[in-house]
Amino acid sequence: MKIMKFGGTSVGKPERMFEVARLITADAESKIVVLSALSGTTNTLVSIGDAMSKGDKALAQEIISNLEVHYKKFIAELLPIQSFQDKALSIIKEHFEFLSIITKISFNEALNKDILAQGELMSTKLFSVYLESKEIDHALLPALEFMLIDANDEPQVLAIRAKLESLLKEYPATKIFITQGYICRNAKGEVDNLKRGGSDYSASLISAAANASVCEIWTDIDGMHNNDPRVVENTKPIEQLSFDEAAELAYFGAKILHPASIWPAQQFNIPVKLLNTMQPEAKGTIIVQKASSSGVKAIAAKDGIAAVKIKSSRMLLAYGFLRKIFEVFEKYRTPIDMITTSEVAVSLTIDSLLHIDEIIRELQPFGEVEVLKNQTIIAIVGNELSSVKGTFTKLFSSLESIPVGMICYGASEDNVSILIPSEFKKQTLQLINAGLF
């Protein structure tokens, strides 16, 4: 069995759904098809929740009504046969009635997660009706019946496997299964989600739970490129990456893959393929355990970074000093990306400013605290970078005109990270691309 995940742009128009149907019926292998919400839907649902949280129920209802109009137009193009069109309209009517009802009750975070789940629920049901209209045998597997996270928001792979196996046994002759990405149930049994980009994560978790032959992630890009194609011209897709290389690239800004989606596949050694719905004949990128070669494979950039520097000649070398600093960030659940130390200071980077005021206040007893915002991490990723002669010479020669704030290498042989002011991002990506490729 293989897993095929299609993102929002891959199902965002009726003609794209037609192509997805063609792709999932192109071979006889059993498959679970994981769908995102129609492109733009999740952002709209977020807007509804934002309006509700501010008490603007009229605005929330206006957004809901506009979204319903969009879905009705979508259905008219997707399903020209009236009987199937009526069935689809009846389905979305229930979901939009639910959204309208919530504008009349008190808003809370649990309700917000119910709102956010509507996109995937509608896209999968509409696609199921389309498959039915084409007489394509399939079954709809509700993700809320088997996708589970615990009290720490961590997925429960073994429980997912047990529930999924039980559901699949109900359809012994079925080859195609459709399910929702992103959504799940939490430890309280409430509707929850795997956060933004979580459909990739869903696909990887389902691959692990089903012991799949492969996990295919279908997007609108022909694989992971060696640089950001929006910034750098003539980038190229990478044919093969190791899980470690892909994880570094995903974490440090490669948009094609959600960072969390690597580890379930890696844990169970499930190959991951990144493929293009718009260009299905393209090779794309395959991600497996071992790297295909040594040296630089790709460059990625992560924006929205803040650098925090704690300067303290008195305490830095004291026993337990670093532990106390890390405990502050752990307390506020703020991950650290990069860290460097000197005899008198510790510099580190974070990608969330949500609790920055509290963090600064708790760090101040340790020394002088300085925060630099609007920073970008540029990650140069590849297998055993130091083993290829001249790599670092070319890299740092490329950066001659760039004000580099931090350099981090050693924790991973697959990654050199540099910190720069965000205003230099485009220039830096182009310079490194020219210097290394």
Short mmCIF file of C-alpha atoms in Angstrom, two decimals:
data_model
loop_
_atom_site.label_atom_id
_atom_site.label_comp_id
_atom_site.label_asym_id
_atom_site.label_seq_id
_atom_site.Cartn_x
_atom_site.Cartn_y
_atom_site.Cartn_z
CA MET A 1 0.00 0.00 0.00
CA LYS A 2 1.18 3.51 -0.78
CA ILE A 3 0.18 6.90 0.58
CA MET A 4 -0.56 9.79 -1.79
CA LYS A 5 -0.96 13.28 -0.31
CA PHE A 6 -2.33 16.18 -2.36
CA GLY A 7 -2.05 19.75 -1.12
CA GLY A 8 -4.47 22.64 -1.44
CA THR A 9 -3.30 23.77 -4.88
CA SER A 10 -3.62 20.19 -6.14
CA VAL A 11 -7.33 20.14 -5.26
CA GLY A 12 -8.03 23.88 -5.39
CA LYS A 13 -9.79 23.83 -8.78
CA PRO A 14 -12.17 21.27 -10.32
CA GLU A 15 -9.69 20.49 -13.11
CA ARG A 16 -7.03 19.76 -10.50
CA MET A 17 -9.36 17.27 -8.81
CA PHE A 18 -9.87 15.62 -12.20
CA GLU A 19 -6.09 15.19 -12.44
CA VAL A 20 -5.87 13.80 -8.89
CA ALA A 21 -8.50 11.20 -9.79
CA ARG A 22 -6.44 10.22 -12.83
CA LEU A 23 -3.25 9.92 -10.77
CA ILE A 24 -4.76 7.73 -8.05
CA THR A 25 -6.22 5.32 -10.62
CA ALA A 26 -3.04 5.09 -12.72
CA ASP A 27 -1.95 1.81 -11.07
CA ALA A 28 -3.53 -1.09 -9.24
CA GLU A 29 -1.64 -0.72 -5.94
CA SER A 30 -3.78 -0.14 -2.85
CA LYS A 31 -3.50 3.43 -1.62
CA ILE A 32 -4.64 5.89 0.99
CA VAL A 33 -5.16 9.35 -0.51
CA VAL A 34 -4.66 12.23 1.94
CA LEU A 35 -6.23 15.54 0.93
CA SER A 36 -5.74 19.08 2.18
CA ALA A 37 -8.48 21.69 2.14
CA LEU A 38 -9.14 23.52 -1.13
CA SER A 39 -6.51 26.24 -1.57
CA GLY A 40 -7.42 29.39 0.36
CA THR A 41 -10.00 27.66 2.55
CA THR A 42 -7.87 27.29 5.69
CA ASN A 43 -6.87 30.97 5.58
CA THR A 44 -10.54 31.89 5.26
CA LEU A 45 -11.47 29.65 8.20
CA VAL A 46 -8.72 31.33 10.23
CA SER A 47 -10.32 34.69 9.36
CA ILE A 48 -13.68 33.42 10.61
CA GLY A 49 -12.08 32.38 13.91
CA ASP A 50 -10.30 35.74 14.20
CA ALA A 51 -13.55 37.63 13.67
CA MET A 52 -15.30 35.44 16.24
CA SER A 53 -12.52 35.94 18.79
CA LYS A 54 -12.97 39.72 18.43
CA GLY A 55 -16.72 39.44 18.85
CA ASP A 56 -17.43 40.57 15.29
CA LYS A 57 -20.09 37.99 14.47
CA ALA A 58 -21.41 39.99 11.52
CA LEU A 59 -18.00 39.88 9.83
CA ALA A 60 -17.69 36.16 10.59
CA GLN A 61 -21.07 35.50 8.95
CA GLU A 62 -20.12 37.60 5.91
CA ILE A 63 -16.94 35.57 5.42
CA ILE A 64 -18.90 32.31 5.81
CA SER A 65 -21.45 33.39 3.21
CA ASN A 66 -18.74 34.38 0.71
CA LEU A 67 -16.98 31.05 1.22
CA GLU A 68 -20.23 29.16 0.64
CA VAL A 69 -20.72 30.97 -2.68
CA HIS A 70 -17.21 29.90 -3.71
CA TYR A 71 -17.95 26.25 -2.88
CA LYS A 72 -21.23 26.29 -4.81
CA LYS A 73 -19.41 27.54 -7.91
CA PHE A 74 -16.76 24.88 -7.40
CA ILE A 75 -19.39 22.14 -7.21
CA ALA A 76 -21.13 23.36 -10.37
CA GLU A 77 -17.87 22.91 -12.32
CA LEU A 78 -16.84 19.70 -10.55
CA LEU A 79 -20.12 17.82 -10.97
CA PRO A 80 -22.10 18.63 -14.13
CA ILE A 81 -24.57 15.76 -13.50
CA GLN A 82 -27.45 17.23 -11.47
CA SER A 83 -27.97 14.28 -9.09
CA PHE A 84 -24.33 14.31 -7.95
CA GLN A 85 -24.34 18.10 -7.82
CA ASP A 86 -27.37 17.97 -5.50
CA LYS A 87 -25.63 15.43 -3.29
CA ALA A 88 -22.52 17.64 -3.00
CA LEU A 89 -24.61 20.74 -2.27
CA SER A 90 -26.40 18.83 0.49
CA ILE A 91 -23.03 17.91 2.01
CA ILE A 92 -21.63 21.42 2.10
CA LYS A 93 -24.96 22.79 3.35
CA GLU A 94 -24.44 20.88 6.59
CA HIS A 95 -20.95 22.30 7.04
CA PHE A 96 -21.97 25.88 6.35
CA GLU A 97 -24.99 25.54 8.65
CA PHE A 98 -22.54 24.45 11.36
CA LEU A 99 -20.33 27.47 10.68
CA SER A 100 -23.34 29.78 10.84
CA ILE A 101 -24.51 28.24 14.12
CA ILE A 102 -21.14 28.87 15.80
CA THR A 103 -21.55 32.61 15.17
CA LYS A 104 -24.41 32.51 17.66
CA ILE A 105 -22.52 30.85 20.55
CA SER A 106 -19.55 31.71 22.75
CA PHE A 107 -16.19 31.39 21.05
CA ASN A 108 -13.31 29.35 22.51
CA GLU A 109 -10.18 27.59 21.26
CA ALA A 110 -11.86 24.17 21.05
CA LEU A 111 -14.56 25.69 18.83
CA ASN A 112 -11.87 27.34 16.70
CA LYS A 113 -10.34 23.93 15.98
CA ASP A 114 -13.75 22.68 14.89
CA ILE A 115 -13.90 25.63 12.48
CA LEU A 116 -10.44 24.86 11.07
CA ALA A 117 -11.39 21.21 10.46
CA GLN A 118 -14.17 22.07 8.02
CA GLY A 119 -11.84 22.58 5.04
CA GLU A 120 -10.48 19.04 4.94
CA LEU A 121 -13.85 17.53 5.76
CA MET A 122 -15.45 19.29 2.78
CA SER A 123 -12.64 18.67 0.26
CA THR A 124 -12.59 14.92 0.91
CA LYS A 125 -16.35 14.57 0.79
CA LEU A 126 -16.58 16.51 -2.47
CA PHE A 127 -13.79 14.44 -3.99
CA SER A 128 -15.57 11.28 -2.86
CA VAL A 129 -18.74 12.39 -4.65
CA TYR A 130 -16.70 13.10 -7.78
CA LEU A 131 -15.16 9.59 -7.67
CA GLU A 132 -18.64 8.16 -7.18
CA SER A 133 -19.86 10.06 -10.26
CA LYS A 134 -17.05 8.43 -12.25
CA GLU A 135 -17.87 5.00 -10.81
CA ILE A 136 -14.42 4.73 -9.19
CA ASP A 137 -14.64 2.30 -6.28
CA HIS A 138 -13.29 3.81 -3.05
CA ALA A 139 -14.00 4.31 0.65
CA LEU A 140 -13.92 7.46 2.75
CA LEU A 141 -11.93 6.97 5.97
CA PRO A 142 -12.67 9.73 8.50
CA ALA A 143 -9.34 10.88 9.96
CA LEU A 144 -11.13 11.78 13.19
CA GLU A 145 -11.67 8.05 13.77
CA PHE A 146 -7.97 7.11 13.76
CA MET A 147 -5.64 10.15 13.87
CA LEU A 148 -4.75 10.76 17.53
CA ILE A 149 -2.43 13.05 19.50
CA ASP A 150 -1.64 12.91 23.21
CA ALA A 151 -1.74 15.61 25.89
CA ASN A 152 1.60 16.97 24.63
CA ASP A 153 0.29 17.22 21.04
CA GLU A 154 2.45 14.27 20.02
CA PRO A 155 0.96 11.72 17.59
CA GLN A 156 0.28 8.24 18.94
CA VAL A 157 1.62 6.11 16.08
CA LEU A 158 0.82 2.72 17.62
CA ALA A 159 -2.75 3.75 18.45
CA ILE A 160 -3.15 5.22 14.95
CA ARG A 161 -1.91 1.93 13.48
CA ALA A 162 -4.36 -0.17 15.51
CA LYS A 163 -7.37 1.99 14.65
CA LEU A 164 -6.39 2.28 10.98
CA GLU A 165 -5.94 -1.48 10.60
CA SER A 166 -9.36 -2.02 12.13
CA LEU A 167 -10.98 0.43 9.71
CA LEU A 168 -9.24 -1.03 6.64
CA LYS A 169 -10.48 -4.52 7.50
CA GLU A 170 -14.03 -3.28 6.96
CA TYR A 171 -13.22 -2.86 3.24
CA PRO A 172 -11.33 -6.02 2.20
CA ALA A 173 -11.93 -5.56 -1.53
CA THR A 174 -11.34 -1.79 -1.70
CA LYS A 175 -8.12 -0.45 -3.25
CA ILE A 176 -8.58 3.33 -2.88
CA PHE A 177 -9.19 5.09 0.43
CA ILE A 178 -9.70 8.84 0.88
CA THR A 179 -8.94 10.62 4.15
CA GLN A 180 -8.30 14.07 5.57
CA GLY A 181 -4.92 15.56 6.25
CA TYR A 182 -4.22 17.98 9.12
CA ILE A 183 -7.11 17.07 11.43
CA CYS A 184 -7.08 14.66 14.38
CA ARG A 185 -8.45 14.14 17.88
CA ASN A 186 -6.59 15.12 21.02
CA ALA A 187 -6.27 13.37 24.38
CA LYS A 188 -9.67 14.77 25.42
CA GLY A 189 -11.34 13.33 22.34
CA GLU A 190 -11.87 16.84 20.91
CA VAL A 191 -11.30 17.81 17.29
CA ASP A 192 -7.75 19.12 16.96
CA ASN A 193 -5.10 19.50 14.27
CA LEU A 194 -1.45 18.94 13.44
CA LYS A 195 -0.87 22.70 12.96
CA ARG A 196 -0.27 24.47 9.65
CA GLY A 197 1.21 22.33 6.92
CA GLY A 198 0.06 19.33 8.87
CA SER A 199 -1.29 17.38 5.89
CA ASP A 200 2.30 16.38 5.08
CA TYR A 201 2.63 15.24 8.68
CA SER A 202 -0.63 13.28 8.40
CA ALA A 203 0.64 11.51 5.28
CA SER A 204 3.93 10.57 6.93
CA LEU A 205 2.20 9.31 10.08
CA ILE A 206 -0.28 7.28 8.04
CA SER A 207 2.64 5.85 6.03
CA ALA A 208 4.29 4.73 9.25
CA ALA A 209 1.03 3.33 10.63
CA ALA A 210 0.24 1.43 7.41
CA ASN A 211 3.84 0.33 6.81
CA ALA A 212 3.48 1.83 3.33
CA SER A 213 5.74 1.09 0.37
CA VAL A 214 6.14 4.83 -0.27
CA CYS A 215 4.75 8.18 0.85
CA GLU A 216 4.10 10.47 -2.13
CA ILE A 217 3.72 14.20 -1.45
CA TRP A 218 2.11 15.85 -4.50
CA THR A 219 2.40 19.64 -4.78
CA ASP A 220 2.75 22.23 -7.54
CA ILE A 221 6.58 22.03 -7.61
CA ASP A 222 8.63 19.29 -9.29
CA GLY A 223 10.55 18.21 -6.20
CA MET A 224 12.78 20.00 -3.72
CA HIS A 225 15.01 22.51 -5.48
CA ASN A 226 18.60 23.40 -4.68
CA ASN A 227 17.57 26.97 -3.84
CA ASP A 228 14.44 29.10 -3.54
CA PRO A 229 13.05 29.38 -7.10
CA ARG A 230 11.13 32.51 -6.10
CA VAL A 231 14.40 34.32 -5.42
CA VAL A 232 17.06 32.59 -7.50
CA GLU A 233 16.87 31.89 -11.24
CA ASN A 234 17.59 28.53 -12.85
CA THR A 235 17.29 26.39 -9.72
CA LYS A 236 17.19 22.62 -10.20
CA PRO A 237 15.22 19.84 -8.50
CA ILE A 238 17.32 17.40 -6.45
CA GLU A 239 16.81 13.77 -7.47
CA GLN A 240 17.73 12.20 -4.11
CA LEU A 241 18.17 13.33 -0.53
CA SER A 242 18.76 11.53 2.73
CA PHE A 243 16.21 11.89 5.50
CA ASP A 244 18.72 13.98 7.47
CA GLU A 245 19.34 16.34 4.55
CA ALA A 246 15.61 16.70 3.86
CA ALA A 247 14.88 17.33 7.55
CA GLU A 248 17.45 20.13 7.68
CA LEU A 249 16.05 21.74 4.51
CA ALA A 250 12.44 21.45 5.66
CA TYR A 251 13.22 22.90 9.09
CA PHE A 252 15.21 25.77 7.66
CA GLY A 253 12.66 27.01 5.21
CA ALA A 254 12.14 24.70 2.21
CA LYS A 255 8.40 25.28 1.72
CA ILE A 256 7.62 22.10 -0.22
CA LEU A 257 7.74 19.88 2.88
CA HIS A 258 6.47 20.33 6.43
CA PRO A 259 9.40 19.94 8.90
CA ALA A 260 7.62 17.44 11.17
CA SER A 261 6.79 15.13 8.28
CA ILE A 262 10.25 13.61 8.00
CA TRP A 263 10.65 11.70 11.26
CA PRO A 264 7.70 9.22 11.04
CA ALA A 265 8.85 8.10 7.58
CA GLN A 266 12.48 7.99 8.71
CA GLN A 267 11.59 6.06 11.87
CA PHE A 268 9.92 3.32 9.82
CA ASN A 269 12.17 3.65 6.76
CA ILE A 270 9.39 4.66 4.36
CA PRO A 271 10.71 6.38 1.19
CA VAL A 272 9.18 9.80 0.58
CA LYS A 273 8.69 11.15 -2.94
CA LEU A 274 8.04 14.82 -3.70
CA LEU A 275 6.09 15.02 -6.96
CA ASN A 276 4.34 17.64 -9.10
CA THR A 277 0.62 17.35 -9.82
CA MET A 278 0.99 19.81 -12.69
CA GLN A 279 3.91 17.86 -14.18
CA PRO A 280 3.42 14.24 -13.08
CA GLU A 281 6.01 12.89 -15.52
CA ALA A 282 8.81 14.82 -13.75
CA LYS A 283 11.13 12.70 -11.57
CA GLY A 284 10.72 14.88 -8.51
CA THR A 285 12.76 14.14 -5.39
CA ILE A 286 13.05 10.87 -3.49
CA ILE A 287 14.04 10.90 0.19
CA VAL A 288 15.63 7.74 1.63
CA GLN A 289 17.95 6.75 4.47
CA LYS A 290 21.31 7.26 2.76
CA ALA A 291 22.64 10.29 0.92
CA SER A 292 23.43 9.79 -2.75
CA SER A 293 26.69 11.76 -2.54
CA SER A 294 28.73 14.12 -0.38
CA GLY A 295 28.78 17.90 -0.63
CA VAL A 296 26.27 20.72 -0.87
CA LYS A 297 22.82 19.74 -2.12
CA ALA A 298 20.67 22.79 -1.44
CA ILE A 299 20.22 26.13 0.28
CA ALA A 300 17.20 27.16 2.35
CA ALA A 301 16.19 30.31 4.20
CA LYS A 302 14.14 30.69 7.35
CA ASP A 303 12.65 34.14 8.05
CA GLY A 304 11.12 35.64 11.18
CA ILE A 305 14.17 34.94 13.31
CA ALA A 306 15.30 36.85 16.40
CA ALA A 307 18.81 36.64 17.83
CA VAL A 308 19.18 36.75 21.62
CA LYS A 309 22.59 37.52 23.13
CA ILE A 310 23.30 37.08 26.85
CA LYS A 311 26.59 38.70 27.87
CA SER A 312 27.99 37.85 31.30
CA SER A 313 31.70 37.64 32.08
CA ARG A 314 30.77 36.76 35.67
CA MET A 315 28.50 33.76 35.07
CA LEU A 316 29.24 32.23 31.68
CA LEU A 317 31.76 29.66 32.87
CA ALA A 318 29.83 28.93 36.05
CA TYR A 319 28.52 25.40 36.47
CA GLY A 320 24.93 25.06 35.21
CA PHE A 321 24.80 28.45 33.47
CA LEU A 322 23.77 27.13 30.06
CA ARG A 323 21.23 24.80 31.63
CA LYS A 324 19.57 27.76 33.38
CA ILE A 325 19.37 29.67 30.11
CA PHE A 326 17.83 26.71 28.28
CA GLU A 327 15.30 26.25 31.08
CA VAL A 328 13.95 29.74 30.41
CA PHE A 329 13.25 28.89 26.77
CA GLU A 330 11.85 25.49 27.73
CA LYS A 331 9.49 27.14 30.21
CA TYR A 332 7.98 29.22 27.42
CA ARG A 333 8.08 26.36 24.88
CA THR A 334 10.30 28.38 22.54
CA PRO A 335 12.66 26.24 20.42
CA ILE A 336 16.23 27.37 19.78
CA ASP A 337 17.57 27.10 16.21
CA MET A 338 21.23 28.13 16.47
CA ILE A 339 23.58 28.65 19.39
CA THR A 340 27.17 29.87 19.71
CA THR A 341 29.24 30.61 22.80
CA SER A 342 32.33 32.66 23.64
CA GLU A 343 34.14 33.32 26.90
CA VAL A 344 31.79 36.13 27.79
CA ALA A 345 28.55 35.59 25.87
CA VAL A 346 25.96 33.16 24.55
CA SER A 347 24.14 33.96 21.31
CA LEU A 348 21.13 31.97 20.13
CA THR A 349 18.24 32.30 17.72
CA ILE A 350 14.51 31.70 18.06
CA ASP A 351 11.67 31.78 15.52
CA SER A 352 8.87 32.88 17.85
CA LEU A 353 8.51 36.23 19.62
CA LEU A 354 5.31 35.18 21.39
CA HIS A 355 6.93 35.19 24.85
CA ILE A 356 9.97 37.36 24.13
CA ASP A 357 9.20 39.93 26.88
CA GLU A 358 8.90 37.23 29.55
CA ILE A 359 12.05 35.50 28.26
CA ILE A 360 14.07 38.73 28.39
CA ARG A 361 12.86 39.45 31.92
CA GLU A 362 13.92 36.01 33.16
CA LEU A 363 17.30 36.17 31.38
CA GLN A 364 18.28 39.58 32.74
CA PRO A 365 19.54 38.28 36.14
CA PHE A 366 22.16 36.26 34.18
CA GLY A 367 23.65 39.25 32.38
CA GLU A 368 23.11 41.90 29.74
CA VAL A 369 20.45 40.80 27.21
CA GLU A 370 20.32 42.06 23.62
CA VAL A 371 17.67 41.10 21.05
CA LEU A 372 18.02 41.56 17.30
CA LYS A 373 14.80 41.08 15.32
CA ASN A 374 14.14 40.77 11.56
CA GLN A 375 16.86 38.20 11.03
CA THR A 376 17.07 35.27 8.58
CA ILE A 377 18.87 31.94 8.87
CA ILE A 378 20.46 30.70 5.66
CA ALA A 379 21.12 26.94 5.79
CA ILE A 380 23.60 25.29 3.44
CA VAL A 381 22.69 21.60 3.45
CA GLY A 382 24.44 18.49 2.16
CA ASN A 383 26.03 15.24 3.27
CA GLU A 384 29.46 15.43 5.01
CA LEU A 385 30.07 19.01 3.89
CA SER A 386 33.60 19.16 5.29
CA SER A 387 34.70 16.15 3.23
CA VAL A 388 34.45 18.05 -0.06
CA LYS A 389 37.53 20.20 -0.52
CA GLY A 390 36.89 23.89 -1.08
CA THR A 391 33.28 23.95 0.13
CA PHE A 392 33.85 26.36 3.01
CA THR A 393 36.27 28.51 1.02
CA LYS A 394 33.67 29.01 -1.71
CA LEU A 395 30.92 29.61 0.85
CA PHE A 396 32.68 32.28 2.89
CA SER A 397 34.13 33.95 -0.20
CA SER A 398 30.56 34.36 -1.39
CA LEU A 399 29.63 36.14 1.84
CA GLU A 400 32.31 38.82 1.66
CA SER A 401 29.79 41.67 1.27
CA ILE A 402 27.18 40.28 3.72
CA PRO A 403 27.03 41.28 7.43
CA VAL A 404 26.96 37.81 9.03
CA GLY A 405 25.78 37.78 12.65
CA MET A 406 26.34 34.11 13.53
CA ILE A 407 27.83 30.96 12.00
CA CYS A 408 26.94 27.50 13.26
CA TYR A 409 28.51 24.20 12.16
CA GLY A 410 29.40 20.98 13.93
CA ALA A 411 26.19 19.84 15.57
CA SER A 412 25.31 18.33 12.20
CA GLU A 413 27.67 17.47 9.36
CA ASP A 414 24.75 18.08 7.01
CA ASN A 415 24.28 21.78 7.69
CA VAL A 416 26.12 25.08 7.96
CA SER A 417 23.83 27.85 9.20
CA ILE A 418 24.49 31.56 9.01
CA LEU A 419 22.46 34.42 10.47
CA ILE A 420 21.97 37.61 8.49
CA PRO A 421 19.66 40.64 8.59
CA SER A 422 16.55 39.76 6.57
CA GLU A 423 17.09 42.68 4.19
CA PHE A 424 20.13 40.81 2.79
CA LYS A 425 18.28 37.51 2.21
CA LYS A 426 17.78 37.74 -1.56
CA GLN A 427 21.33 38.96 -2.17
CA THR A 428 22.79 36.25 0.06
CA LEU A 429 20.87 33.40 -1.61
CA GLN A 430 22.00 34.60 -5.03
CA LEU A 431 25.63 35.03 -3.98
CA ILE A 432 25.86 31.59 -2.34
CA ASN A 433 24.11 30.01 -5.30
CA ALA A 434 26.66 31.51 -7.67
CA GLY A 435 29.55 30.56 -5.42
CA LEU A 436 28.56 26.94 -4.73
CA PHE A 437 26.63 25.86 -7.80
#
